[in-house]
């Protein structure tokens, strides 16, 4: 699967939409604000940031979540790099990534560095200033082989109705197995089967207000065993 790539259409010339999954990569309203609401605030960040903090993500996409977390980390005054591990089965090209990220001038400084590193190596081995790693391939196959434990998860597959494999019970169990005992996870969706899969995987799950027109989203923390 490592040689598969993104198949894109562009809405309003600016927003990438996956034709494989028939879904946009980020909110049509405001991707950066959505990332901050769902994934940062949803994981109680930046308040929980501490040296050695590790974020993991399902669905790297344009890298917007990485850039937003990286900027928040630096703005919080941390000098030791953030660790960020993401999973992606259908990587876009560097040109597509640059085009998508051009909509967010606020993160341009970081986006330029990301796109340069992505051009060289899509695992981000050459990206400086953040311990980033993108693991290419189907997360259902790749996550189980990894040995890290994340402090916070960004669950960012396409909508559960269109991309159910990125939300299934065995993958949510793997997410839980790769989370520290005080770790958290957040996602923009409040789909019932996703919340059930997270609860069955050992998370305490809450439904909280979503971003923009989305009424609800999901946050969870590791329930004591
Ligand atoms: C909503 S987009 C992610 C947006 C991204 N976080 C960003 O900041 O731009 C969902 C991503 O999940 C990826 N994806 C879908 N199925 C996958 C799978 N089975 N394994 C790994 N990645 C997958 C898609 O290719 C897509 O890039």
PDB file of C-alpha atoms and ligand atoms in Angstrom:
ATOM      1  CA  UNK A   1       0.000   0.000   0.000  1.00  0.00           C
ATOM      2  CA  UNK A   2       3.014   2.303   0.472  1.00  0.00           C
ATOM      3  CA  UNK A   3       2.954   3.325  -3.193  1.00  0.00           C
ATOM      4  CA  UNK A   4      -0.653   4.574  -3.197  1.00  0.00           C
ATOM      5  CA  UNK A   5      -1.165   8.299  -3.389  1.00  0.00           C
ATOM      6  CA  UNK A   6      -3.893  10.854  -2.733  1.00  0.00           C
ATOM      7  CA  UNK A   7      -6.505  11.478  -5.423  1.00  0.00           C
ATOM      8  CA  UNK A   8      -7.650  15.073  -5.214  1.00  0.00           C
ATOM      9  CA  UNK A   9     -10.122  17.615  -6.453  1.00  0.00           C
ATOM     10  CA  UNK A  10      -9.955  21.238  -5.349  1.00  0.00           C
ATOM     11  CA  UNK A  11     -12.937  23.131  -3.998  1.00  0.00           C
ATOM     12  CA  UNK A  12     -12.824  26.909  -4.506  1.00  0.00           C
ATOM     13  CA  UNK A  13      -9.315  26.317  -5.935  1.00  0.00           C
ATOM     14  CA  UNK A  14      -8.026  25.987  -2.367  1.00  0.00           C
ATOM     15  CA  UNK A  15      -9.501  23.127  -0.352  1.00  0.00           C
ATOM     16  CA  UNK A  16      -8.341  19.603  -1.208  1.00  0.00           C
ATOM     17  CA  UNK A  17     -11.124  17.046  -1.454  1.00  0.00           C
ATOM     18  CA  UNK A  18     -10.328  13.337  -1.656  1.00  0.00           C
ATOM     19  CA  UNK A  19     -12.071  11.771  -4.634  1.00  0.00           C
ATOM     20  CA  UNK A  20     -11.242   8.306  -3.213  1.00  0.00           C
ATOM     21  CA  UNK A  21     -13.185   9.071  -0.005  1.00  0.00           C
ATOM     22  CA  UNK A  22     -15.432  11.872  -1.318  1.00  0.00           C
ATOM     23  CA  UNK A  23     -14.553  14.080   1.654  1.00  0.00           C
ATOM     24  CA  UNK A  24     -12.572  17.306   2.235  1.00  0.00           C
ATOM     25  CA  UNK A  25      -9.293  17.220   4.187  1.00  0.00           C
ATOM     26  CA  UNK A  26     -10.373  19.940   6.571  1.00  0.00           C
ATOM     27  CA  UNK A  27     -13.339  22.093   7.512  1.00  0.00           C
ATOM     28  CA  UNK A  28     -14.683  24.198   4.718  1.00  0.00           C
ATOM     29  CA  UNK A  29     -15.188  26.968   7.271  1.00  0.00           C
ATOM     30  CA  UNK A  30     -11.727  27.331   8.798  1.00  0.00           C
ATOM     31  CA  UNK A  31      -9.269  24.457   9.006  1.00  0.00           C
ATOM     32  CA  UNK A  32      -6.875  26.072  11.456  1.00  0.00           C
ATOM     33  CA  UNK A  33      -9.553  27.078  13.942  1.00  0.00           C
ATOM     34  CA  UNK A  34     -11.056  23.598  13.677  1.00  0.00           C
ATOM     35  CA  UNK A  35      -7.707  21.967  14.429  1.00  0.00           C
ATOM     36  CA  UNK A  36      -7.264  24.200  17.462  1.00  0.00           C
ATOM     37  CA  UNK A  37     -10.748  23.457  18.759  1.00  0.00           C
ATOM     38  CA  UNK A  38     -10.892  19.745  18.091  1.00  0.00           C
ATOM     39  CA  UNK A  39      -7.381  18.462  18.456  1.00  0.00           C
ATOM     40  CA  UNK A  40      -5.596  20.972  20.710  1.00  0.00           C
ATOM     41  CA  UNK A  41      -8.396  21.968  23.100  1.00  0.00           C
ATOM     42  CA  UNK A  42      -9.895  18.471  22.778  1.00  0.00           C
ATOM     43  CA  UNK A  43      -6.683  17.056  24.266  1.00  0.00           C
ATOM     44  CA  UNK A  44      -6.345  19.915  26.794  1.00  0.00           C
ATOM     45  CA  UNK A  45      -3.414  21.408  24.884  1.00  0.00           C
ATOM     46  CA  UNK A  46      -1.280  23.445  25.178  1.00  0.00           C
ATOM     47  CA  UNK A  47      -1.898  23.165  28.962  1.00  0.00           C
ATOM     48  CA  UNK A  48      -0.629  19.550  29.105  1.00  0.00           C
ATOM     49  CA  UNK A  49       2.471  20.165  27.010  1.00  0.00           C
ATOM     50  CA  UNK A  50       5.603  19.081  28.868  1.00  0.00           C
ATOM     51  CA  UNK A  51       9.113  18.080  27.752  1.00  0.00           C
ATOM     52  CA  UNK A  52       8.986  14.749  25.924  1.00  0.00           C
ATOM     53  CA  UNK A  53       5.314  15.162  25.005  1.00  0.00           C
ATOM     54  CA  UNK A  54       4.247  12.809  22.209  1.00  0.00           C
ATOM     55  CA  UNK A  55       1.304  13.414  19.872  1.00  0.00           C
ATOM     56  CA  UNK A  56       0.174  10.669  17.501  1.00  0.00           C
ATOM     57  CA  UNK A  57      -2.274  11.041  14.646  1.00  0.00           C
ATOM     58  CA  UNK A  58      -4.321   8.842  12.329  1.00  0.00           C
ATOM     59  CA  UNK A  59      -4.404  10.564   8.916  1.00  0.00           C
ATOM     60  CA  UNK A  60      -1.518  12.945   8.156  1.00  0.00           C
ATOM     61  CA  UNK A  61      -3.161  14.470   5.073  1.00  0.00           C
ATOM     62  CA  UNK A  62      -1.871  17.989   4.416  1.00  0.00           C
ATOM     63  CA  UNK A  63       0.129  18.143   7.663  1.00  0.00           C
ATOM     64  CA  UNK A  64      -2.021  21.030   8.949  1.00  0.00           C
ATOM     65  CA  UNK A  65      -2.489  19.390  12.350  1.00  0.00           C
ATOM     66  CA  UNK A  66       1.244  18.890  12.721  1.00  0.00           C
ATOM     67  CA  UNK A  67       1.909  22.552  11.865  1.00  0.00           C
ATOM     68  CA  UNK A  68      -0.742  23.783  14.292  1.00  0.00           C
ATOM     69  CA  UNK A  69       0.614  21.639  17.130  1.00  0.00           C
ATOM     70  CA  UNK A  70       4.223  22.600  16.329  1.00  0.00           C
ATOM     71  CA  UNK A  71       3.374  26.316  16.429  1.00  0.00           C
ATOM     72  CA  UNK A  72       1.413  25.946  19.695  1.00  0.00           C
ATOM     73  CA  UNK A  73       4.346  24.030  21.204  1.00  0.00           C
ATOM     74  CA  UNK A  74       6.830  26.779  20.338  1.00  0.00           C
ATOM     75  CA  UNK A  75       4.444  29.524  21.424  1.00  0.00           C
ATOM     76  CA  UNK A  76       4.138  27.749  24.776  1.00  0.00           C
ATOM     77  CA  UNK A  77       7.895  28.331  25.137  1.00  0.00           C
ATOM     78  CA  UNK A  78       9.154  24.773  24.727  1.00  0.00           C
ATOM     79  CA  UNK A  79      12.644  24.443  23.316  1.00  0.00           C
ATOM     80  CA  UNK A  80      13.063  20.663  23.398  1.00  0.00           C
ATOM     81  CA  UNK A  81      11.280  19.415  20.259  1.00  0.00           C
ATOM     82  CA  UNK A  82       7.752  18.035  20.305  1.00  0.00           C
ATOM     83  CA  UNK A  83       7.395  14.420  19.169  1.00  0.00           C
ATOM     84  CA  UNK A  84       4.703  13.849  16.523  1.00  0.00           C
ATOM     85  CA  UNK A  85       4.006  10.472  14.881  1.00  0.00           C
ATOM     86  CA  UNK A  86       1.402  10.269  12.136  1.00  0.00           C
ATOM     87  CA  UNK A  87       0.001   7.527   9.902  1.00  0.00           C
ATOM     88  CA  UNK A  88      -0.866   7.985   6.232  1.00  0.00           C
ATOM     89  CA  UNK A  89      -1.849   5.484   3.545  1.00  0.00           C
ATOM     90  CA  UNK A  90      -2.344   7.861   0.598  1.00  0.00           C
ATOM     91  CA  UNK A  91       0.275  10.641   0.766  1.00  0.00           C
ATOM     92  CA  UNK A  92      -0.133  13.732  -1.379  1.00  0.00           C
ATOM     93  CA  UNK A  93       2.707  15.235  -3.405  1.00  0.00           C
ATOM     94  CA  UNK A  94       4.753  18.137  -2.050  1.00  0.00           C
ATOM     95  CA  UNK A  95       3.117  20.468  -4.601  1.00  0.00           C
ATOM     96  CA  UNK A  96      -0.372  19.428  -3.492  1.00  0.00           C
ATOM     97  CA  UNK A  97       0.608  19.908   0.142  1.00  0.00           C
ATOM     98  CA  UNK A  98       2.024  23.371  -0.581  1.00  0.00           C
ATOM     99  CA  UNK A  99      -1.154  24.350  -2.431  1.00  0.00           C
ATOM    100  CA  UNK A 100      -3.390  23.174   0.427  1.00  0.00           C
ATOM    101  CA  UNK A 101      -1.306  24.857   3.120  1.00  0.00           C
ATOM    102  CA  UNK A 102      -1.165  28.170   1.220  1.00  0.00           C
ATOM    103  CA  UNK A 103      -4.620  28.884   2.680  1.00  0.00           C
ATOM    104  CA  UNK A 104      -3.030  29.279   6.123  1.00  0.00           C
ATOM    105  CA  UNK A 105      -0.498  32.147   6.098  1.00  0.00           C
ATOM    106  CA  UNK A 106      -0.343  32.026   9.886  1.00  0.00           C
ATOM    107  CA  UNK A 107       1.609  28.761   9.722  1.00  0.00           C
ATOM    108  CA  UNK A 108       3.594  29.595   6.548  1.00  0.00           C
ATOM    109  CA  UNK A 109       6.947  29.593   8.337  1.00  0.00           C
ATOM    110  CA  UNK A 110       6.405  25.999   9.443  1.00  0.00           C
ATOM    111  CA  UNK A 111       4.671  24.926   6.241  1.00  0.00           C
ATOM    112  CA  UNK A 112       7.708  25.859   4.128  1.00  0.00           C
ATOM    113  CA  UNK A 113       9.915  23.658   6.261  1.00  0.00           C
ATOM    114  CA  UNK A 114       7.421  20.784   6.153  1.00  0.00           C
ATOM    115  CA  UNK A 115       7.030  20.917   2.369  1.00  0.00           C
ATOM    116  CA  UNK A 116      10.815  21.021   1.846  1.00  0.00           C
ATOM    117  CA  UNK A 117      11.303  17.976   4.081  1.00  0.00           C
ATOM    118  CA  UNK A 118       8.332  16.160   2.471  1.00  0.00           C
ATOM    119  CA  UNK A 119       9.869  16.679  -0.968  1.00  0.00           C
ATOM    120  CA  UNK A 120      13.014  14.928   0.253  1.00  0.00           C
ATOM    121  CA  UNK A 121      11.441  12.122   2.244  1.00  0.00           C
ATOM    122  CA  UNK A 122       7.791  11.522   3.146  1.00  0.00           C
ATOM    123  CA  UNK A 123       8.728   9.959   6.482  1.00  0.00           C
ATOM    124  CA  UNK A 124       9.991  13.466   7.452  1.00  0.00           C
ATOM    125  CA  UNK A 125      13.399  12.132   8.471  1.00  0.00           C
ATOM    126  CA  UNK A 126      15.004  15.451   7.464  1.00  0.00           C
ATOM    127  CA  UNK A 127      12.588  17.837   9.223  1.00  0.00           C
ATOM    128  CA  UNK A 128      14.382  19.826  11.947  1.00  0.00           C
ATOM    129  CA  UNK A 129      12.827  21.485  15.009  1.00  0.00           C
ATOM    130  CA  UNK A 130      10.274  18.739  15.675  1.00  0.00           C
ATOM    131  CA  UNK A 131      10.683  14.965  16.123  1.00  0.00           C
ATOM    132  CA  UNK A 132       8.212  14.157  13.382  1.00  0.00           C
ATOM    133  CA  UNK A 133       7.666  10.809  11.735  1.00  0.00           C
ATOM    134  CA  UNK A 134       5.046   9.802   9.188  1.00  0.00           C
ATOM    135  CA  UNK A 135       4.515   6.067   8.940  1.00  0.00           C
ATOM    136  CA  UNK A 136       3.378   5.287   5.417  1.00  0.00           C
ATOM    137  CA  UNK A 137       0.880   2.526   4.711  1.00  0.00           C
ATOM    138  CA  UNK A 138      -2.467   1.368   6.039  1.00  0.00           C
ATOM    139  CA  UNK A 139      -2.619   2.213   9.748  1.00  0.00           C
ATOM    140  CA  UNK A 140      -4.472  -1.051  10.363  1.00  0.00           C
ATOM    141  CA  UNK A 141      -1.256  -2.817   9.407  1.00  0.00           C
ATOM    142  CA  UNK A 142       1.421  -0.374  10.543  1.00  0.00           C
ATOM    143  CA  UNK A 143       0.328   0.822  14.011  1.00  0.00           C
ATOM    144  CA  UNK A 144       0.500  -2.601  15.664  1.00  0.00           C
ATOM    145  CA  UNK A 145       4.177  -2.874  14.747  1.00  0.00           C
ATOM    146  CA  UNK A 146       5.106   0.393  16.524  1.00  0.00           C
ATOM    147  CA  UNK A 147       6.230   0.499  20.135  1.00  0.00           C
ATOM    148  CA  UNK A 148       5.556   4.108  21.264  1.00  0.00           C
ATOM    149  CA  UNK A 149       2.974   5.375  23.771  1.00  0.00           C
ATOM    150  CA  UNK A 150       1.414   8.753  22.896  1.00  0.00           C
ATOM    151  CA  UNK A 151       0.245  11.356  25.405  1.00  0.00           C
ATOM    152  CA  UNK A 152      -2.415  12.620  22.988  1.00  0.00           C
ATOM    153  CA  UNK A 153      -4.036  11.224  19.853  1.00  0.00           C
ATOM    154  CA  UNK A 154      -5.524  13.202  16.975  1.00  0.00           C
ATOM    155  CA  UNK A 155      -8.054  10.844  15.343  1.00  0.00           C
ATOM    156  CA  UNK A 156      -8.485  12.482  11.956  1.00  0.00           C
ATOM    157  CA  UNK A 157      -9.630   9.978   9.366  1.00  0.00           C
ATOM    158  CA  UNK A 158     -12.198  11.014   6.811  1.00  0.00           C
ATOM    159  CA  UNK A 159     -15.782  10.838   8.032  1.00  0.00           C
ATOM    160  CA  UNK A 160     -16.563   7.485   9.695  1.00  0.00           C
ATOM    161  CA  UNK A 161     -19.304   6.819   7.126  1.00  0.00           C
ATOM    162  CA  UNK A 162     -16.819   7.172   4.250  1.00  0.00           C
ATOM    163  CA  UNK A 163     -13.613   5.863   5.838  1.00  0.00           C
ATOM    164  CA  UNK A 164     -14.886   3.307   8.424  1.00  0.00           C
ATOM    165  CA  UNK A 165     -11.662   1.292   8.355  1.00  0.00           C
ATOM    166  CA  UNK A 166      -9.808   4.133  10.117  1.00  0.00           C
ATOM    167  CA  UNK A 167     -12.256   3.994  13.034  1.00  0.00           C
ATOM    168  CA  UNK A 168     -12.782   0.269  13.484  1.00  0.00           C
ATOM    169  CA  UNK A 169     -12.696  -1.586  16.800  1.00  0.00           C
ATOM    170  CA  UNK A 170      -9.344  -3.293  16.336  1.00  0.00           C
ATOM    171  CA  UNK A 171      -7.641  -0.052  15.272  1.00  0.00           C
ATOM    172  CA  UNK A 172      -9.148   1.814  18.266  1.00  0.00           C
ATOM    173  CA  UNK A 173      -7.783  -1.007  20.471  1.00  0.00           C
ATOM    174  CA  UNK A 174      -4.357  -0.384  18.922  1.00  0.00           C
ATOM    175  CA  UNK A 175      -4.716   3.352  19.577  1.00  0.00           C
ATOM    176  CA  UNK A 176      -5.457   2.573  23.219  1.00  0.00           C
ATOM    177  CA  UNK A 177      -2.507   0.178  23.418  1.00  0.00           C
ATOM    178  CA  UNK A 178      -0.317   3.027  22.119  1.00  0.00           C
ATOM    179  CA  UNK A 179      -1.488   5.594  24.697  1.00  0.00           C
ATOM    180  CA  UNK A 180       0.144   6.408  28.057  1.00  0.00           C
ATOM    181  CA  UNK A 181      -1.829   5.672  31.238  1.00  0.00           C
ATOM    182  CA  UNK A 182      -2.743   9.387  31.519  1.00  0.00           C
ATOM    183  CA  UNK A 183      -3.172   9.862  27.764  1.00  0.00           C
ATOM    184  CA  UNK A 184      -6.067  11.347  25.823  1.00  0.00           C
ATOM    185  CA  UNK A 185      -7.592  11.266  22.353  1.00  0.00           C
ATOM    186  CA  UNK A 186      -9.869  13.618  20.453  1.00  0.00           C
ATOM    187  CA  UNK A 187     -11.789  13.596  17.215  1.00  0.00           C
ATOM    188  CA  UNK A 188     -14.206  15.857  15.362  1.00  0.00           C
ATOM    189  CA  UNK A 189     -16.787  13.093  15.039  1.00  0.00           C
ATOM    190  CA  UNK A 190     -19.372  11.964  17.570  1.00  0.00           C
ATOM    191  CA  UNK A 191     -20.483   8.935  15.530  1.00  0.00           C
ATOM    192  CA  UNK A 192     -21.942   6.307  17.848  1.00  0.00           C
ATOM    193  CA  UNK A 193     -19.832   3.393  16.625  1.00  0.00           C
ATOM    194  CA  UNK A 194     -16.617   5.419  17.029  1.00  0.00           C
ATOM    195  CA  UNK A 195     -17.517   6.315  20.617  1.00  0.00           C
ATOM    196  CA  UNK A 196     -18.407   2.694  21.361  1.00  0.00           C
ATOM    197  CA  UNK A 197     -15.160   1.434  19.839  1.00  0.00           C
ATOM    198  CA  UNK A 198     -13.165   3.926  21.930  1.00  0.00           C
ATOM    199  CA  UNK A 199     -15.031   2.949  25.109  1.00  0.00           C
ATOM    200  CA  UNK A 200     -14.515  -0.769  24.372  1.00  0.00           C
ATOM    201  CA  UNK A 201     -10.825  -0.008  23.863  1.00  0.00           C
ATOM    202  CA  UNK A 202     -10.552   1.321  27.433  1.00  0.00           C
ATOM    203  CA  UNK A 203     -11.174   5.057  27.072  1.00  0.00           C
ATOM    204  CA  UNK A 204     -13.572   7.177  29.129  1.00  0.00           C
ATOM    205  CA  UNK A 205     -15.478   8.915  26.375  1.00  0.00           C
ATOM    206  CA  UNK A 206     -17.271  12.282  26.428  1.00  0.00           C
ATOM    207  CA  UNK A 207     -19.360  14.084  23.834  1.00  0.00           C
ATOM    208  CA  UNK A 208     -18.552  17.806  23.849  1.00  0.00           C
ATOM    209  CA  UNK A 209     -19.458  20.790  21.620  1.00  0.00           C
ATOM    210  CA  UNK A 210     -17.995  20.500  18.129  1.00  0.00           C
ATOM    211  CA  UNK A 211     -16.544  23.102  15.795  1.00  0.00           C
ATOM    212  CA  UNK A 212     -18.635  25.347  13.554  1.00  0.00           C
ATOM    213  CA  UNK A 213     -21.748  23.615  12.317  1.00  0.00           C
ATOM    214  CA  UNK A 214     -20.834  20.314  13.989  1.00  0.00           C
ATOM    215  CA  UNK A 215     -22.891  20.032  17.144  1.00  0.00           C
ATOM    216  CA  UNK A 216     -20.737  17.456  18.876  1.00  0.00           C
ATOM    217  CA  UNK A 217     -17.259  15.972  18.861  1.00  0.00           C
ATOM    218  CA  UNK A 218     -15.559  13.372  21.056  1.00  0.00           C
ATOM    219  CA  UNK A 219     -12.861  13.600  23.693  1.00  0.00           C
ATOM    220  CA  UNK A 220     -11.556  10.720  25.765  1.00  0.00           C
ATOM    221  CA  UNK A 221      -9.021   9.845  28.369  1.00  0.00           C
ATOM    222  CA  UNK A 222      -7.500   6.581  29.417  1.00  0.00           C
ATOM    223  CA  UNK A 223      -9.737   5.015  32.051  1.00  0.00           C
ATOM    224  CA  UNK A 224      -7.867   3.420  34.981  1.00  0.00           C
ATOM    225  CA  UNK A 225      -7.669  -0.352  34.411  1.00  0.00           C
TER     226      UNK A 225
HETATM  227  C1  LIG B   1      -9.287  14.108   7.038  1.00  0.00           C
HETATM  228  S1  LIG B   1      -7.786  13.599   6.276  1.00  0.00           S
HETATM  229  C2  LIG B   1      -6.523  14.083   7.425  1.00  0.00           C
HETATM  230  C3  LIG B   1      -6.281  15.572   7.518  1.00  0.00           C
HETATM  231  C4  LIG B   1      -4.966  15.874   8.171  1.00  0.00           C
HETATM  232  N1  LIG B   1      -4.871  15.489   9.554  1.00  0.00           N
HETATM  233  C5  LIG B   1      -4.525  17.301   7.951  1.00  0.00           C
HETATM  234  O1  LIG B   1      -4.052  17.943   8.911  1.00  0.00           O
HETATM  235  O2  LIG B   1      -4.573  17.732   6.799  1.00  0.00           O
HETATM  236  C6  LIG B   1      -7.773  11.821   6.507  1.00  0.00           C
HETATM  237  C7  LIG B   1      -6.491  11.147   6.100  1.00  0.00           C
HETATM  238  O3  LIG B   1      -6.532   9.755   6.448  1.00  0.00           O
HETATM  239  C8  LIG B   1      -5.850   9.022   5.447  1.00  0.00           C
HETATM  240  N2  LIG B   1      -6.264   7.616   5.514  1.00  0.00           N
HETATM  241  C9  LIG B   1      -7.452   7.085   5.126  1.00  0.00           C
HETATM  242  N3  LIG B   1      -7.466   5.739   5.346  1.00  0.00           N
HETATM  243  C10 LIG B   1      -6.267   5.423   5.908  1.00  0.00           C
HETATM  244  C11 LIG B   1      -5.698   4.214   6.395  1.00  0.00           C
HETATM  245  N4  LIG B   1      -6.367   3.056   6.331  1.00  0.00           N
HETATM  246  N5  LIG B   1      -4.463   4.265   6.942  1.00  0.00           N
HETATM  247  C12 LIG B   1      -3.776   5.437   7.016  1.00  0.00           C
HETATM  248  N6  LIG B   1      -4.269   6.630   6.574  1.00  0.00           N
HETATM  249  C13 LIG B   1      -5.497   6.620   6.024  1.00  0.00           C
HETATM  250  C14 LIG B   1      -6.277   9.738   4.181  1.00  0.00           C
HETATM  251  O4  LIG B   1      -5.427   9.463   3.092  1.00  0.00           O
HETATM  252  C15 LIG B   1      -6.217  11.210   4.608  1.00  0.00           C
HETATM  253  O5  LIG B   1      -4.963  11.786   4.374  1.00  0.00           O
END
